[in-house]
mmCIF file of C-alpha atoms in Angstrom:
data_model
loop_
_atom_site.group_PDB
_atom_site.id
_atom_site.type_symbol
_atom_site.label_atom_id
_atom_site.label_comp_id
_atom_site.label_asym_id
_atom_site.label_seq_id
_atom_site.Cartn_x
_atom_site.Cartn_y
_atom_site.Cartn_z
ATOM 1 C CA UNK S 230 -12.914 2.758 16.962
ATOM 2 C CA UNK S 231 -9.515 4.206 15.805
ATOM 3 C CA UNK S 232 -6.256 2.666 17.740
ATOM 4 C CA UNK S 233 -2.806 3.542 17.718
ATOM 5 C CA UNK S 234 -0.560 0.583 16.438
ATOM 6 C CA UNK S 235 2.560 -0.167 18.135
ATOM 7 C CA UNK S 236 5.286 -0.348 15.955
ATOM 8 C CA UNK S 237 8.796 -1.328 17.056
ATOM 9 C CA UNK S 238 11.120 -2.225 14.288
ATOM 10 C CA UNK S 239 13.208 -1.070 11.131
ATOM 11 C CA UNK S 240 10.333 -1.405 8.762
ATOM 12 C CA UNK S 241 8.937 0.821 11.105
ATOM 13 C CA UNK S 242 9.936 3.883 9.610
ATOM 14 C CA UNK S 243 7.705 2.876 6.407
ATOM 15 C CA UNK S 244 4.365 2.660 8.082
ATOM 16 C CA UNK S 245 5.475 5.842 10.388
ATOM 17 C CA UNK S 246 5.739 7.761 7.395
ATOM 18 C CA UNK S 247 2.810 6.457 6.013
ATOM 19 C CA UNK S 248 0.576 7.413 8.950
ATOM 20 C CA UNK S 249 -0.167 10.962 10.970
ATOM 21 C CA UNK S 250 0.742 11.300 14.442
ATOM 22 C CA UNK S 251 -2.213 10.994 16.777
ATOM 23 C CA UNK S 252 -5.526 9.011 17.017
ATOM 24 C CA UNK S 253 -8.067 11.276 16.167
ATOM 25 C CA UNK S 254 -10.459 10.562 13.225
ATOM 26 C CA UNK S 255 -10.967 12.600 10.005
ATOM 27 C CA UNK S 256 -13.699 10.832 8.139
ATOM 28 C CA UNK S 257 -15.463 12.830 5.987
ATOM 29 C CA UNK S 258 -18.915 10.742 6.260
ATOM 30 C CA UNK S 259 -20.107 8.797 9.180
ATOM 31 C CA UNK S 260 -22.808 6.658 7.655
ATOM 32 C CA UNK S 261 -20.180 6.275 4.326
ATOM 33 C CA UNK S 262 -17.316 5.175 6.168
ATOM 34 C CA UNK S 263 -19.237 2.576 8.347
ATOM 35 C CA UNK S 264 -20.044 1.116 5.179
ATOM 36 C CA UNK S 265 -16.637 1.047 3.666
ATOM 37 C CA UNK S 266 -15.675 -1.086 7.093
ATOM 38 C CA UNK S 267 -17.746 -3.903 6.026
ATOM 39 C CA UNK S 268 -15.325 -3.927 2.925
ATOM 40 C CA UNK S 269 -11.657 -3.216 4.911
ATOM 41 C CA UNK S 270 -9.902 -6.087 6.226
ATOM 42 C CA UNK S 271 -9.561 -6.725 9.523
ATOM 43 C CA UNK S 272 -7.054 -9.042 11.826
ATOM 44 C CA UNK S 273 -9.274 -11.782 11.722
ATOM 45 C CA UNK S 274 -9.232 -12.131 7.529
ATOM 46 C CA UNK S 275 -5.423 -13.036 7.917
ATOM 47 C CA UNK S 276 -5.241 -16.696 8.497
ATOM 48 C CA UNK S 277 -2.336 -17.654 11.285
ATOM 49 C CA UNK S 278 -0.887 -20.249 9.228
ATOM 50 C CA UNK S 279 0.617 -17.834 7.276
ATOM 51 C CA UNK S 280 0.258 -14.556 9.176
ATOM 52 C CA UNK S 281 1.734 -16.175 12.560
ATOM 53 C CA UNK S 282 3.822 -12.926 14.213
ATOM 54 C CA UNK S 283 1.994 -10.256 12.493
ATOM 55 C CA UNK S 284 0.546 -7.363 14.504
ATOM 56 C CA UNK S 285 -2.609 -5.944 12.698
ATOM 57 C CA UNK S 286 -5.151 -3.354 13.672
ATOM 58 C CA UNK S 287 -7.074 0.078 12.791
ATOM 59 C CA UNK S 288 -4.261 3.200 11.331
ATOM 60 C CA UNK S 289 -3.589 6.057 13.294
ATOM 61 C CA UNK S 290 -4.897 8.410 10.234
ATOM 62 C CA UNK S 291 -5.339 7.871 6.739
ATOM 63 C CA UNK S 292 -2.018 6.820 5.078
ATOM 64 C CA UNK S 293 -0.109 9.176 2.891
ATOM 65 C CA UNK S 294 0.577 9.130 -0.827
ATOM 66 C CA UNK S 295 4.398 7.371 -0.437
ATOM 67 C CA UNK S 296 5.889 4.323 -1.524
ATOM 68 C CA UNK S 297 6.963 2.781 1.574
ATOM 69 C CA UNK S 298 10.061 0.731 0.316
ATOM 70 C CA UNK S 299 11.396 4.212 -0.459
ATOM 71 C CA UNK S 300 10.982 5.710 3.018
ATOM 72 C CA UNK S 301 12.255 2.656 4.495
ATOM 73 C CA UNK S 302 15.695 2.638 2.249
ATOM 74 C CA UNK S 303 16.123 7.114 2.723
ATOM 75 C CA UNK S 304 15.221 6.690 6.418
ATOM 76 C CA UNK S 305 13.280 9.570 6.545
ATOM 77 C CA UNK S 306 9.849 10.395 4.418
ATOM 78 C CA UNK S 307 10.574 14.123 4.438
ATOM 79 C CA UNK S 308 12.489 16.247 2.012
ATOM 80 C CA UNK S 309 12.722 13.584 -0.615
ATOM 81 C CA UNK S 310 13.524 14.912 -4.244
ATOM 82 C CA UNK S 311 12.920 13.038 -7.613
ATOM 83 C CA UNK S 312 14.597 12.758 -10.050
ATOM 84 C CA UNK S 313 13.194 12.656 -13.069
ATOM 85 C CA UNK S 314 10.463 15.185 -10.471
ATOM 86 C CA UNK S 315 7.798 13.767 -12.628
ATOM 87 C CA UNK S 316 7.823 10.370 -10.349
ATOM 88 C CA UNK S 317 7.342 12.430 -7.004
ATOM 89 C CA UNK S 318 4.036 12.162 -4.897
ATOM 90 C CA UNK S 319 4.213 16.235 -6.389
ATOM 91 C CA UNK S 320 5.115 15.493 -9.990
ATOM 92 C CA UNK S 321 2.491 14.775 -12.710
ATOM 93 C CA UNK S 322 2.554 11.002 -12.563
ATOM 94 C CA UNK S 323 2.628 10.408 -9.626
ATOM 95 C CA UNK S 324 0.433 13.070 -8.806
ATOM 96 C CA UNK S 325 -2.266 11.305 -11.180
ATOM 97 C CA UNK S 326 -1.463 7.747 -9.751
ATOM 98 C CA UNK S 327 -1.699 8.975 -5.605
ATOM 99 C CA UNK S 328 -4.915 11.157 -6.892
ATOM 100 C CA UNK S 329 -6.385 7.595 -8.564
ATOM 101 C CA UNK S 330 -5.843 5.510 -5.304
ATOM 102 C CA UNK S 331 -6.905 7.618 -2.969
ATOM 103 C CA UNK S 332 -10.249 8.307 -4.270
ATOM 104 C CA UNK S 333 -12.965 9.996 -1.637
ATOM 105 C CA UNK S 334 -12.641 11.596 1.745
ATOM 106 C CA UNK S 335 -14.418 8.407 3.040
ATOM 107 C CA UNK S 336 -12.134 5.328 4.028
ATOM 108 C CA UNK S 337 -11.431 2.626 6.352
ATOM 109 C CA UNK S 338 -8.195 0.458 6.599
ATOM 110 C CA UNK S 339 -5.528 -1.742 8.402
ATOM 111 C CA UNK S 340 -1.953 -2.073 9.180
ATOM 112 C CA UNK S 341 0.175 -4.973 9.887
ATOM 113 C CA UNK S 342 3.690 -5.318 10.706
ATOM 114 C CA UNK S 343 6.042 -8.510 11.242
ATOM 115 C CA UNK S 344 8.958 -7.713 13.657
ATOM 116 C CA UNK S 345 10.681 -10.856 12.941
ATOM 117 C CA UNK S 346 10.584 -11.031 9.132
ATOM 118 C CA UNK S 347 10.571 -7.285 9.148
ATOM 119 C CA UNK S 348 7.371 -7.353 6.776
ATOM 120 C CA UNK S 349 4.699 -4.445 6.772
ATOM 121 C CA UNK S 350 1.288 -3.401 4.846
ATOM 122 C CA UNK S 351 -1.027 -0.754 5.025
ATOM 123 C CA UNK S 352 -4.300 -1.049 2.640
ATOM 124 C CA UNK S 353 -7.605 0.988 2.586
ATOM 125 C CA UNK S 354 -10.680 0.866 0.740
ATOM 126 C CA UNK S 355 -12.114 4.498 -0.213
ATOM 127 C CA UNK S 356 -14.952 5.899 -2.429
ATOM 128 C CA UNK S 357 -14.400 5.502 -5.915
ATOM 129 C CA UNK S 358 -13.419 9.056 -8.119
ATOM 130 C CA UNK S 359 -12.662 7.728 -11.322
ATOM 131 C CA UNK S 360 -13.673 4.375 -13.406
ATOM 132 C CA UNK S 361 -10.104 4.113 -14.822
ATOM 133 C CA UNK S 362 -6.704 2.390 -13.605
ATOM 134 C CA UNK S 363 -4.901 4.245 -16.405
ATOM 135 C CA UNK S 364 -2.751 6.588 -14.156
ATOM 136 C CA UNK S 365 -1.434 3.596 -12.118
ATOM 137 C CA UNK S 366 -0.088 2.065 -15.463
ATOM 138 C CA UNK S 367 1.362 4.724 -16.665
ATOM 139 C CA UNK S 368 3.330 5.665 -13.287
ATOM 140 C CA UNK S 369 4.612 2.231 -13.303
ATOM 141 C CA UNK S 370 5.498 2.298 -16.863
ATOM 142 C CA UNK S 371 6.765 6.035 -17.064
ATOM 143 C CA UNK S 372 8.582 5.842 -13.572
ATOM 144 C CA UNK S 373 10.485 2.676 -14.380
ATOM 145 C CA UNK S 374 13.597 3.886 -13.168
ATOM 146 C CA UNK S 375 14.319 7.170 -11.319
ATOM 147 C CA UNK S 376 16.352 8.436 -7.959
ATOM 148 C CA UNK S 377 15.308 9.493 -4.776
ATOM 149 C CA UNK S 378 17.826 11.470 -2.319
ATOM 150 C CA UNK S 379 16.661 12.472 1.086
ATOM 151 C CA UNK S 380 18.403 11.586 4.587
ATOM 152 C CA UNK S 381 21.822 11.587 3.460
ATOM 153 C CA UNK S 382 21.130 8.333 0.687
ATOM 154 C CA UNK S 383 20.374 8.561 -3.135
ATOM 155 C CA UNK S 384 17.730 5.429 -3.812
ATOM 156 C CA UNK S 385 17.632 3.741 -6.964
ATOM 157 C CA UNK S 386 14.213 3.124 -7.905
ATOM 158 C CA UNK S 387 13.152 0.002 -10.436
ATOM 159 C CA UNK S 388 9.407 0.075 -10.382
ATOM 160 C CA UNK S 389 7.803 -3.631 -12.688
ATOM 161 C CA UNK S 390 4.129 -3.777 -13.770
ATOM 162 C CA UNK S 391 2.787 -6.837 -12.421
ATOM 163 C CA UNK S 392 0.441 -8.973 -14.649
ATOM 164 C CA UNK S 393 -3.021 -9.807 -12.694
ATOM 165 C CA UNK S 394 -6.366 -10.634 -13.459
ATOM 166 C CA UNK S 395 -8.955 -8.464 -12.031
ATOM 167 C CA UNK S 396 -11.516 -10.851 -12.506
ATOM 168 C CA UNK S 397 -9.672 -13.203 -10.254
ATOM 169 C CA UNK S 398 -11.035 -11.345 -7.082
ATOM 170 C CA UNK S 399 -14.132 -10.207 -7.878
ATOM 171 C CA UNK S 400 -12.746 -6.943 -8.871
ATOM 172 C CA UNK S 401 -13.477 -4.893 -11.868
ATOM 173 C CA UNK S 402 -10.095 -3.647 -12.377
ATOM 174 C CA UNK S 403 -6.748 -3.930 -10.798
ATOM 175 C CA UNK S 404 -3.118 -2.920 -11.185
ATOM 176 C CA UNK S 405 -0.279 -3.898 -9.613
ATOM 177 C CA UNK S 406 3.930 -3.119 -9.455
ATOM 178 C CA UNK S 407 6.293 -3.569 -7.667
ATOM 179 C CA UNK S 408 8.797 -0.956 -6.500
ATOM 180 C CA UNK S 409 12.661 -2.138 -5.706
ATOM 181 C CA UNK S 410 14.488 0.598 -3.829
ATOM 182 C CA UNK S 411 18.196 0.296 -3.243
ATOM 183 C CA UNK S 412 20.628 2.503 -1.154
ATOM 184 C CA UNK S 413 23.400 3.379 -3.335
ATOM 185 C CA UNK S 414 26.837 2.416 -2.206
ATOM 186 C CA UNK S 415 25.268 -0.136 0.107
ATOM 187 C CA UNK S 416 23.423 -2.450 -1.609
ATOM 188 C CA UNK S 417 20.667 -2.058 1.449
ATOM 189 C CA UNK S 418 17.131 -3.099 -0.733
ATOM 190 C CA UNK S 419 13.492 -2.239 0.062
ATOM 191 C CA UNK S 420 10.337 -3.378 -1.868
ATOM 192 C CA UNK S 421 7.101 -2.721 -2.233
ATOM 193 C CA UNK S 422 4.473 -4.136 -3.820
ATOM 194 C CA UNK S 423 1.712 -1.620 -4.547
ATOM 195 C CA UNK S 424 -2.195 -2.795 -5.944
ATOM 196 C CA UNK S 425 -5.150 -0.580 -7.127
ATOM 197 C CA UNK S 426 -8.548 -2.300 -7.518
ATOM 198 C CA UNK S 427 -11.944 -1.053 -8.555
ATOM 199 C CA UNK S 428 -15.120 -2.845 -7.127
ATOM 200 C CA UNK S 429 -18.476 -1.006 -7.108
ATOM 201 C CA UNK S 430 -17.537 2.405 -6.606
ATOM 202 C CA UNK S 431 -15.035 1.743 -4.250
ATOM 203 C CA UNK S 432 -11.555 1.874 -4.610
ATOM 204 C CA UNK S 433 -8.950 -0.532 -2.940
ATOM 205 C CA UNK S 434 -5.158 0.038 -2.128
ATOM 206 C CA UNK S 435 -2.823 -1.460 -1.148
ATOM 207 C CA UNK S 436 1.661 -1.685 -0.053
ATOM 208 C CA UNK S 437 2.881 -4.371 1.207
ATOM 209 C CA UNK S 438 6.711 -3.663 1.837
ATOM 210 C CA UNK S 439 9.561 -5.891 2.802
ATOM 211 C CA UNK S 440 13.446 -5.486 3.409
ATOM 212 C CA UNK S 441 15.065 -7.092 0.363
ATOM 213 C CA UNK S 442 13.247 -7.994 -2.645
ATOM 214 C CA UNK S 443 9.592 -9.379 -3.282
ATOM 215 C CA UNK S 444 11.074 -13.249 -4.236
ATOM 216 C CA UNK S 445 11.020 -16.618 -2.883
ATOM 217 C CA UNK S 446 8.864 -17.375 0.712
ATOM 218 C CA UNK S 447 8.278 -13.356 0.623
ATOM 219 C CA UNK S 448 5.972 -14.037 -2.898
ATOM 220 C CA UNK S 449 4.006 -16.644 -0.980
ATOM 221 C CA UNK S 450 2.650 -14.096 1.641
ATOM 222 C CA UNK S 451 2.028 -11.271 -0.361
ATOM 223 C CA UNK S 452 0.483 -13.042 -2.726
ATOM 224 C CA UNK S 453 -2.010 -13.980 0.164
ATOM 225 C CA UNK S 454 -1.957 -10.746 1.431
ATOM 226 C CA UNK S 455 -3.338 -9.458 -1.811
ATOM 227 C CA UNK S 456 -6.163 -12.234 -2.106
ATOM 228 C CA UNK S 457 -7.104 -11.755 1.722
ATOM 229 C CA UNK S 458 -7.430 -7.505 1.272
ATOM 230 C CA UNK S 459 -8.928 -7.699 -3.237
ATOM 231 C CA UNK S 460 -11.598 -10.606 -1.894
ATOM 232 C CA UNK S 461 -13.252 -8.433 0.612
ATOM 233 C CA UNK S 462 -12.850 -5.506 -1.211
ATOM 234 C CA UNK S 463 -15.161 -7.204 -3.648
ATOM 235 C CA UNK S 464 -17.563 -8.526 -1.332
ATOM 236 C CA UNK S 465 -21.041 -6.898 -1.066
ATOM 237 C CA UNK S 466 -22.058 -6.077 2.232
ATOM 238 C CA UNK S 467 -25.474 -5.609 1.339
#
């Protein structure tokens, strides 16, 4: 069953923007999405030695194609405008990458949120559309630097292909980057780091965001984060 998450501080605004007011459910499939909740994470994957603080349960609704590090550094996710366009949720590439890791009506997911370290995720796992990654590489490669004004800031976007092995997890594909959004004039800096993964016609994704930038102690958890979520993505409930 579906429960709204109660979310209380700065990073807020990310995973606010990433979900649809209300609790009501718009799975497409029943019988599909029961299956695709043997595959989701839940609270009791995340291990409390390094998860300690973290608030994690069911979304709202189905999150929406944004980068979270950007919301969080605009302060708003509405009326945002790219520049080049092409890097927009509307724009070609992006278009292509959102369309890629969304796949099928049918999902299930989590959120989590730290309050202290001011640390958030969302994931899902979806039915596959596609057998190829391509359009997440060549976001990350294409959009490699652009702007984003909305809510009185321009953002400075760096977004870094991350090397991983698929393999690793179980997976049979995954890509990952990581997108550094700074406030210009302030210096303020949000990150997010973003993974795609294919496993037996289901596709996995994933944002974990942060205030400042995906370094030091910060690498340690998302790097477990993104084990916990690819490893049962991978795992055959049959």
């Amino acid at each position: 069953m579906n429960t709204c998450p109660v979310l209380r501080t700065a990073t807020t605004v990310a995973l606010l923007a990433l979900t649809v007011a209300g609790c009501s459910s718009t799975d497409a499939d029943t019988s599909t999405v029961e299956d695709l909740r043997g595959n989701a994470v839940t609270a009791l994957d995340f291990p409390r030695t390094v998860f300690d603080g973290w608030e994690i349960t069911d979304p709202a609704e189905r999150p929406v194609a944004a980068i979270p590090a950007i919301v969080a550094a605009a302060g708003t996710g509405e009326a945002l405008t790219y520049s080049p366009s092409e890097c927009g949720p509307g724009g070609p590439r992006g278009a292509a990458l959102w369309s890629t890791a969304r796949g099928g009506d049918s999902w299930a997911g989590q959120v989590g949120e730290n309050a202290t370290t001011e640390q958030s995720f969302t994931t899902t796992v979806a039915t596959a559309t596609d057998n190829s990654l391509n359009a997440v590489t060549d976001f990350a490669q294409t959009c490699s630097q652009y702007t984003v004004t909305g809510g009185g800031q321009t953002v400075d976007v760096v977004t870094e292909v991350n090397n991983e092995e698929p393999l690793k997890y179980g997976l049979s594909d995954a890509r990952l980057f990581t997108t550094t959004a700074t406030v210009a004039g302030s210096g303020s800096v949000h990150s997010t780091l973003t993974g795609v993964g294919y496993s037996d016609g289901r596709v996995l994704t994933g944002q974990f965001t942060t205030t400042g930038r995906v370094d030091g102690a910060t690498i340690n958890v998302a790097g477990n984060w993104w084990n916990i979520i690819a490893t049962k993505a991978s795992t055959s409930t049959s």
